[in-house]
Coordinates of C-alpha atoms and ligand atoms in Angstrom, one line a residue:
X257 CA -15.1 -14.2 -20.5
X258 CA -17.7 -12.3 -18.6
X259 CA -21.2 -13.5 -18.1
X260 CA -22.6 -11.4 -20.9
X261 CA -20.3 -12.8 -23.7
X262 CA -20.3 -16.3 -22.4
X263 CA -16.5 -16.8 -23.0
X264 CA -14.5 -17.0 -19.8
X265 CA -11.7 -14.5 -19.4
X266 CA -8.4 -16.0 -18.4
X267 CA -6.0 -14.5 -16.0
X268 CA -3.4 -14.1 -18.8
X269 CA -5.9 -12.1 -21.0
X270 CA -6.7 -9.5 -18.4
X271 CA -3.1 -9.3 -17.2
X272 CA -1.9 -8.6 -20.7
X273 CA -4.4 -5.7 -21.0
X274 CA -2.9 -3.8 -18.0
X275 CA 0.8 -5.0 -18.2
X276 CA 2.0 -2.0 -20.3
X277 CA 0.2 0.7 -18.3
X278 CA 2.7 2.8 -16.4
X279 CA 5.7 0.5 -17.0
X280 CA 9.0 2.3 -17.2
X281 CA 10.9 0.7 -20.1
X282 CA 14.3 1.5 -18.5
X283 CA 13.7 -0.1 -15.1
X284 CA 10.9 -2.5 -16.0
X285 CA 9.1 -1.2 -12.9
X286 CA 5.8 0.6 -12.6
X287 CA 5.1 4.3 -12.0
X288 CA 1.5 4.2 -11.2
X289 CA 1.0 7.0 -8.7
X290 CA -2.6 7.8 -7.6
X291 CA -4.5 10.1 -10.0
X292 CA -1.6 10.4 -12.4
X293 CA -2.1 9.4 -16.1
X294 CA -1.2 5.6 -15.7
X295 CA -3.4 5.2 -12.7
X296 CA -6.2 7.1 -14.4
X297 CA -5.8 4.7 -17.3
X298 CA -6.2 1.8 -14.9
X299 CA -9.3 3.4 -13.5
X300 CA -10.6 3.6 -17.1
X301 CA -9.7 -0.1 -17.6
X302 CA -11.7 -0.8 -14.3
X303 CA -14.8 1.0 -15.8
X304 CA -14.4 -0.9 -19.1
X305 CA -14.2 -4.3 -17.3
X306 CA -17.3 -3.3 -15.3
X307 CA -19.1 -2.3 -18.5
X308 CA -18.2 -5.5 -20.3
X309 CA -19.9 -7.3 -17.4
X310 CA -22.9 -4.9 -17.2
X311 CA -21.7 -3.9 -13.8
X312 CA -22.4 -0.4 -12.4
X313 CA -19.5 1.7 -11.1
X314 CA -19.8 4.0 -8.1
X315 CA -17.3 6.0 -6.0
X316 CA -17.4 7.0 -2.4
X317 CA -16.2 10.6 -2.8
X318 CA -12.7 9.6 -1.6
X319 CA -11.3 8.3 -4.8
X320 CA -12.2 4.7 -4.2
X321 CA -14.0 2.9 -7.1
X322 CA -16.6 0.1 -6.7
X323 CA -18.2 -2.1 -9.4
X324 CA -21.5 -3.9 -8.8
X325 CA -23.3 -6.7 -10.7
X326 CA -26.6 -5.8 -9.0
X327 CA -27.7 -2.8 -7.1
X328 CA -24.8 -0.9 -5.5
X329 CA -24.2 -1.6 -1.8
X330 CA -26.7 -4.4 -1.2
X331 CA -27.2 -5.5 2.4
X332 CA -24.4 -7.8 3.5
X333 CA -22.0 -6.6 0.8
X334 CA -18.8 -8.6 0.4
X335 CA -16.0 -6.3 -0.9
X336 CA -13.1 -7.7 -2.8
X337 CA -10.3 -5.9 -4.6
X338 CA -7.1 -4.0 -3.9
X339 CA -5.3 -1.0 -5.3
X340 CA -3.8 0.2 -8.7
X341 CA -1.1 2.6 -7.4
X342 CA 2.5 1.5 -7.1
X343 CA 5.6 2.5 -5.3
X344 CA 8.3 4.2 -7.5
X345 CA 9.5 1.5 -10.0
X346 CA 7.4 -1.1 -8.1
X347 CA 6.2 -4.5 -9.3
X348 CA 3.1 -5.0 -11.3
X349 CA 1.4 -7.5 -9.0
X350 CA 1.3 -5.5 -5.7
X351 CA -2.3 -4.3 -5.8
X352 CA -3.5 -4.9 -9.4
X353 CA -3.4 -8.7 -8.9
X354 CA -6.2 -8.3 -6.3
X355 CA -8.4 -6.3 -8.7
X356 CA -7.9 -8.5 -11.7
X357 CA -8.5 -11.5 -9.6
X358 CA -11.7 -9.9 -8.2
X359 CA -13.2 -9.5 -11.6
X360 CA -12.3 -13.0 -12.6
X361 CA -13.7 -14.4 -9.4
X362 CA -17.0 -12.6 -9.8
X363 CA -17.2 -14.1 -13.3
X364 CA -17.3 -17.5 -11.7
X365 CA -20.1 -16.8 -9.2
X366 CA -23.8 -17.5 -9.8
X367 CA -25.8 -14.4 -10.4
X368 CA -27.3 -14.0 -7.0
X369 CA -23.9 -14.5 -5.3
X370 CA -22.2 -12.0 -7.7
X371 CA -24.9 -9.5 -6.9
X372 CA -23.6 -9.4 -3.3
X373 CA -20.0 -8.6 -4.2
X374 CA -18.5 -5.2 -4.8
X375 CA -15.2 -5.1 -6.7
X376 CA -13.1 -2.3 -5.2
X377 CA -10.0 -0.3 -6.3
X378 CA -8.7 1.7 -3.3
X379 CA -6.9 5.0 -3.9
X380 CA -3.3 5.8 -2.9
X381 CA -2.6 2.5 -1.0
X382 CA 1.2 3.0 -1.2
X383 CA 1.3 6.6 -0.1
X384 CA 3.7 7.0 -3.0
X385 CA 2.3 10.3 -4.1
X386 CA 0.8 12.0 -1.0
X387 CA 2.8 10.2 1.8
X388 CA 0.1 8.5 3.8
X389 CA -0.5 4.9 2.8
X390 CA -4.0 3.4 2.5
X391 CA -5.3 6.9 2.2
X392 CA -8.5 5.9 0.3
X393 CA -9.4 3.2 2.9
X394 CA -8.5 5.4 5.8
X395 CA -10.8 8.1 4.4
X396 CA -13.6 5.6 3.7
X397 CA -13.4 4.3 7.3
X398 CA -12.8 7.6 9.0
X399 CA -9.4 6.7 10.2
X400 CA -8.1 10.0 8.7
X401 CA -10.0 13.3 8.7
X402 CA -10.9 14.6 5.2
X403 CA -9.4 18.0 6.1
X404 CA -6.0 16.5 6.9
X405 CA -6.1 14.3 3.7
X406 CA -7.2 17.3 1.6
X407 CA -4.0 19.2 2.6
X408 CA -1.5 16.4 1.8
X409 CA 0.7 17.5 -1.0
X410 CA 2.8 15.6 -3.6
X411 CA 6.4 16.4 -4.5
X412 CA 5.2 19.1 -7.0
X413 CA 3.0 20.8 -4.4
X414 CA -0.3 19.4 -5.8
X415 CA -2.9 18.8 -3.0
X416 CA -4.8 15.6 -2.6
X417 CA -8.1 17.5 -3.0
X418 CA -6.9 19.0 -6.2
X419 CA -5.8 15.6 -7.6
X420 CA -9.2 14.1 -6.5
X421 CA -11.0 17.0 -8.0
X422 CA -13.0 17.7 -4.8
X423 CA -12.6 17.8 -1.1
X424 CA -12.6 14.2 0.1
X425 CA -16.0 13.0 1.5
X426 CA -14.4 11.3 4.5
X427 CA -16.0 8.5 6.6
X428 CA -18.9 6.8 4.9
X429 CA -20.7 4.9 7.7
X430 CA -23.7 4.7 5.4
X431 CA -21.8 2.5 3.0
X432 CA -19.5 0.7 5.5
X433 CA -22.5 -0.3 7.5
X434 CA -23.7 -2.4 4.6
X435 CA -20.4 -4.4 4.4
X436 CA -20.5 -7.9 5.9
X437 CA -17.0 -9.0 4.9
X438 CA -13.9 -7.9 3.0
X439 CA -11.5 -10.2 1.2
X440 CA -8.3 -8.7 -0.4
X441 CA -6.2 -11.0 -2.5
X442 CA -2.5 -9.9 -2.7
X443 CA 0.8 -11.2 -3.8
X444 CA 2.8 -12.4 -0.8
X445 CA 5.8 -10.1 -0.3
X446 CA 8.3 -12.1 1.6
X447 CA 9.7 -15.6 1.3
X448 CA 7.0 -17.0 3.5
X449 CA 4.6 -19.1 1.3
X450 CA 5.7 -22.2 -0.5
X451 CA 2.3 -23.3 -1.8
X452 CA 0.2 -21.3 -4.4
X453 CA -2.2 -19.7 -1.9
X454 CA -2.3 -18.9 1.8
X455 CA -4.4 -16.9 4.2
X456 CA -3.2 -13.9 6.3
X457 CA -3.2 -13.9 10.1
X458 CA -1.9 -10.5 10.9
X459 CA -0.1 -7.4 9.8
X460 CA 2.8 -6.1 11.8
X461 CA 2.4 -2.7 13.4
X462 CA 4.3 -0.2 11.3
X463 CA 4.7 3.4 10.4
X464 CA 6.6 6.3 8.7
X465 CA 8.6 9.0 10.6
X466 CA 10.1 12.0 8.9
X467 CA 13.5 13.1 10.3
X468 CA 14.5 16.7 9.5
X469 CA 18.3 17.2 10.1
X470 CA 19.3 20.8 10.0
X471 CA 22.7 22.5 9.8
X472 CA 24.5 25.4 8.2
X473 CA 24.8 25.7 4.4
X474 CA 28.4 26.7 3.6
X475 CA 31.1 26.3 1.0
X476 CA 32.5 22.8 0.6
X477 CA 35.9 24.1 -0.5
X478 CA 36.6 26.8 2.1
X479 CA 34.8 25.8 5.3
X480 CA 37.3 24.2 7.8
X481 CA 36.2 20.7 8.8
X482 CA 36.1 21.7 12.4
X483 CA 33.7 24.6 11.7
X484 CA 31.0 22.6 9.9
X485 CA 27.5 21.9 11.0
X486 CA 26.8 19.2 8.4
X487 CA 23.4 17.5 8.7
X488 CA 24.4 14.9 6.2
X489 CA 26.7 13.4 8.7
X490 CA 23.9 13.1 11.3
X491 CA 21.6 11.6 8.6
X492 CA 24.3 9.1 7.6
X493 CA 24.9 8.0 11.2
X494 CA 21.1 7.7 11.7
X495 CA 20.8 5.4 8.6
X496 CA 23.4 3.1 10.1
X497 CA 21.8 3.3 13.5
X498 CA 18.4 2.4 12.0
X499 CA 19.9 -0.8 10.5
X500 CA 21.7 -1.7 13.7
X501 CA 18.7 -1.1 16.0
X502 CA 16.4 -3.1 13.7
X503 CA 18.8 -6.1 13.7
X504 CA 19.1 -5.9 17.5
X505 CA 15.4 -6.0 18.1
X506 CA 14.4 -8.5 15.4
X507 CA 12.4 -5.9 13.6
X508 CA 12.5 -4.3 10.1
X509 CA 13.6 -0.6 9.7
X510 CA 14.7 1.2 6.6
X511 CA 15.7 4.7 5.5
X512 CA 15.3 4.6 1.8
X513 CA 14.0 8.1 0.9
X514 CA 15.9 11.3 1.3
X515 CA 15.8 14.9 0.1
X516 CA 18.7 17.3 0.5
X517 CA 18.7 21.1 0.4
X518 CA 20.3 22.6 -1.6
X519 CA 21.6 19.3 -3.0
X520 CA 24.8 20.8 -4.5
X521 CA 28.0 18.9 -4.9
X522 CA 30.0 21.9 -3.6
X523 CA 27.8 23.1 -0.7
X524 CA 27.3 21.7 2.8
X525 CA 23.6 21.1 3.1
X526 CA 21.3 23.1 5.4
X527 CA 18.6 20.5 5.5
X528 CA 18.6 16.7 5.0
X529 CA 15.1 15.1 5.3
X530 CA 15.0 11.3 5.6
X531 CA 12.0 9.0 6.1
X532 CA 12.2 6.1 8.5
X533 CA 10.0 3.1 7.7
X534 CA 9.8 0.8 10.7
X535 CA 7.9 -2.4 11.4
X536 CA 7.9 -5.0 14.1
X537 CA 5.9 -8.0 15.3
X538 CA 4.4 -6.1 18.2
X539 CA 3.8 -2.5 19.2
X540 CA 6.2 -2.5 22.2
X541 CA 9.1 -3.6 20.0
X542 CA 8.2 -1.0 17.3
X543 CA 7.9 1.8 19.9
X544 CA 11.2 0.9 21.4
X545 CA 12.9 0.7 18.0
X546 CA 11.7 4.2 17.0
X547 CA 12.7 5.6 20.3
X548 CA 16.2 4.0 20.1
X549 CA 16.7 5.4 16.5
X550 CA 15.5 8.8 17.6
X551 CA 17.8 8.9 20.6
X552 CA 20.8 7.9 18.5
X553 CA 19.9 10.7 16.0
X554 CA 19.6 13.3 18.7
X555 CA 22.8 12.2 20.5
X556 CA 24.7 12.4 17.2
X557 CA 23.2 15.8 16.3
X558 CA 24.6 17.0 19.7
X559 CA 28.0 15.9 18.6
X560 CA 27.7 17.3 15.0
X561 CA 26.2 20.7 16.1
X562 CA 23.2 20.0 14.0
X563 CA 19.5 19.8 14.8
X564 CA 17.0 17.0 14.4
X565 CA 13.2 17.0 14.5
X566 CA 11.1 13.9 14.2
X567 CA 7.5 13.9 12.9
X568 CA 5.3 10.8 12.6
X569 CA 3.6 10.8 9.2
X570 CA 1.5 7.7 9.6
X571 CA 1.4 5.0 12.2
X572 CA -0.6 1.8 11.7
X573 CA -1.4 -0.4 14.7
X574 CA -1.0 -4.2 14.6
X575 CA -3.8 -5.9 12.7
X576 CA -5.0 -9.3 13.8
X577 CA -7.4 -10.5 11.1
X578 CA -10.5 -12.3 12.2
X579 CA -9.0 -15.6 13.4
X580 CA -12.1 -17.7 13.0
X581 CA -12.7 -16.4 9.5
X582 CA -9.0 -17.0 8.6
X583 CA -9.2 -20.6 9.9
X584 CA -12.5 -21.2 8.2
X585 CA -11.2 -20.0 4.8
X586 CA -7.8 -21.8 5.2
X587 CA -9.7 -25.0 6.1
X588 CA -12.1 -24.6 3.2
X589 CA -9.2 -24.1 0.8
X590 CA -7.8 -27.5 1.9
X591 CA -5.7 -26.5 4.9
X592 CA -3.5 -23.8 3.3
X593 CA -1.0 -22.0 5.5
X594 CA -2.0 -19.0 7.7
X595 CA 0.8 -16.4 7.9
X596 CA 1.5 -12.9 9.1
X597 CA 3.0 -10.1 7.0
X598 CA 5.1 -7.0 7.5
X599 CA 3.4 -5.3 4.6
X600 CA 0.5 -2.8 5.0
X601 CA -2.8 -3.3 3.2
X602 CA -6.2 -1.6 2.8
X603 CA -7.6 -4.9 4.3
X604 CA -5.7 -4.0 7.5
X605 CA -7.6 -0.7 7.7
X606 CA -10.9 -2.3 7.0
X607 CA -10.3 -5.0 9.5
X608 CA -10.8 -2.5 12.3
X609 CA -14.4 -2.1 11.2
X610 CA -15.7 -5.3 9.5
X611 CA -14.7 -9.0 9.4
X612 CA -11.8 -9.0 6.9
X613 CA -9.5 -11.7 5.4
X614 CA -6.6 -11.7 3.0
X615 CA -5.5 -14.4 0.5
X616 CA -1.9 -14.4 -0.5
X617 CA -0.6 -15.7 -3.8
X618 CA 2.9 -17.3 -3.7
X619 CA 5.8 -15.1 -4.6
X620 CA 8.6 -17.5 -5.7
X621 CA 11.5 -15.1 -4.9
X622 CA 9.8 -13.1 -2.2
X623 CA 10.9 -9.8 -4.0
X624 CA 8.4 -7.0 -3.9
X625 CA 8.4 -3.2 -4.3
X626 CA 10.8 -3.9 -7.1
X627 CA 10.6 -4.5 -10.9
X628 CA 11.7 -8.1 -10.1
X629 CA 8.4 -8.8 -8.3
X630 CA 6.8 -11.9 -9.9
X631 CA 4.2 -14.6 -9.5
X632 CA 3.5 -17.4 -12.0
X633 CA 0.4 -17.5 -14.1
X634 CA -0.5 -20.9 -12.6
X635 CA -0.3 -19.5 -9.0
X636 CA -2.3 -16.4 -10.1
X637 CA -5.0 -18.7 -11.6
X638 CA -5.0 -20.7 -8.4
X639 CA -5.5 -17.4 -6.5
X640 CA -8.6 -16.6 -8.7
X641 CA -9.9 -20.1 -8.0
X642 CA -9.4 -19.6 -4.2
X643 CA -11.0 -16.2 -4.2
X644 CA -14.0 -17.4 -6.2
X645 CA -14.4 -20.2 -3.7
X646 CA -14.1 -17.9 -0.7
X647 CA -16.5 -15.4 -2.2
X648 CA -18.9 -18.3 -2.8
X649 CA -18.8 -19.3 0.8
X650 CA -19.3 -15.7 2.0
X651 CA -22.2 -14.7 -0.2
Ligands
LIG181 C1 2.7 -1.3 1.4 O1 2.9 -2.0 0.5 C2 3.6 -1.2 2.5 O2 3.6 -2.1 3.3 O3 4.4 -0.3 2.5
LIG182 MN1 3.0 -2.3 -1.7
LIG183 MN1 -0.3 -3.7 -2.0

């Protein structure tokens, strides 16, 4: 296993340790929201893995954890890792695969190379609890202000600062300035990779917009159809318009989260709140798509006698990963494919600041953000081999 015991750990051994944590027996998916009990258990597991390897664990005051074989934050640090948190009933590979692979890859490195590597677990990558994805890496790099992050609230009203146990530290140029490169290994999340490992070229620009549809609460049994101001109708139309506009523009757009007030079978709602997730290959297409959906929602609200207000909650620009680095790594790995993705990643946030690369592990069905997400042990082991090789070339 780890250098201290002399027995190499296998992917299967480590995977089996975390597989039950936060798994919902009914859906088979994971409920690993940032700083909730299962995610805290995974953080304990991270510390235990570090301890088994005589690694030191540090944090950056933003909820991100780092493990070091030598002194923390050496000059020309190479960071590798991912995130533990999941979407509601998500798959087990999205995030944790990158952290498990990072420990296993560090095990393979000679001591001086391992001393250059920091294994990282970023906080709240999915935005599943506080709404803003990649919150830990955005804080670390200064992309989001700590005051704004501190005030984000979960569904129960708990603030991010409360969950973290402190006001977030925000940008850490003192630490980021020591980083020479970042490599995040991640399961591929479409049907785009037909060999065990690939390298990322780009992340589509994407974002989340909150749509508040307002109307008049009233009795479902007594209010004449002609007298209603029902925001559910405007919402329903907007869901269909989202799908149509995305198809027309060759983009991806989804309304998959909704809250209704008062959410009663026999009352017309006063508020329907829906979240638009929109992604496109380029910023112009994304902007046009969001504008088109917004226009359709506003036009329809005019016909329904309802109101609509649109609030961007997080917008991530297009990421083009360091092309020379991607080509170098793909070549060194034997000419593996270089491919873009529509999924967001902490590596995308880091890429605005330091040379960054991603390795993708094949996903045989392409399914992700679902209990059905899967990768084979053989492909995961190939991912560890590739990551160890890449880290070896970067250290
Ligand atoms: C993160 O997984 C995202 O792309 O939503
Ligand atoms: Mn995800
Ligand atoms: Mn992920």
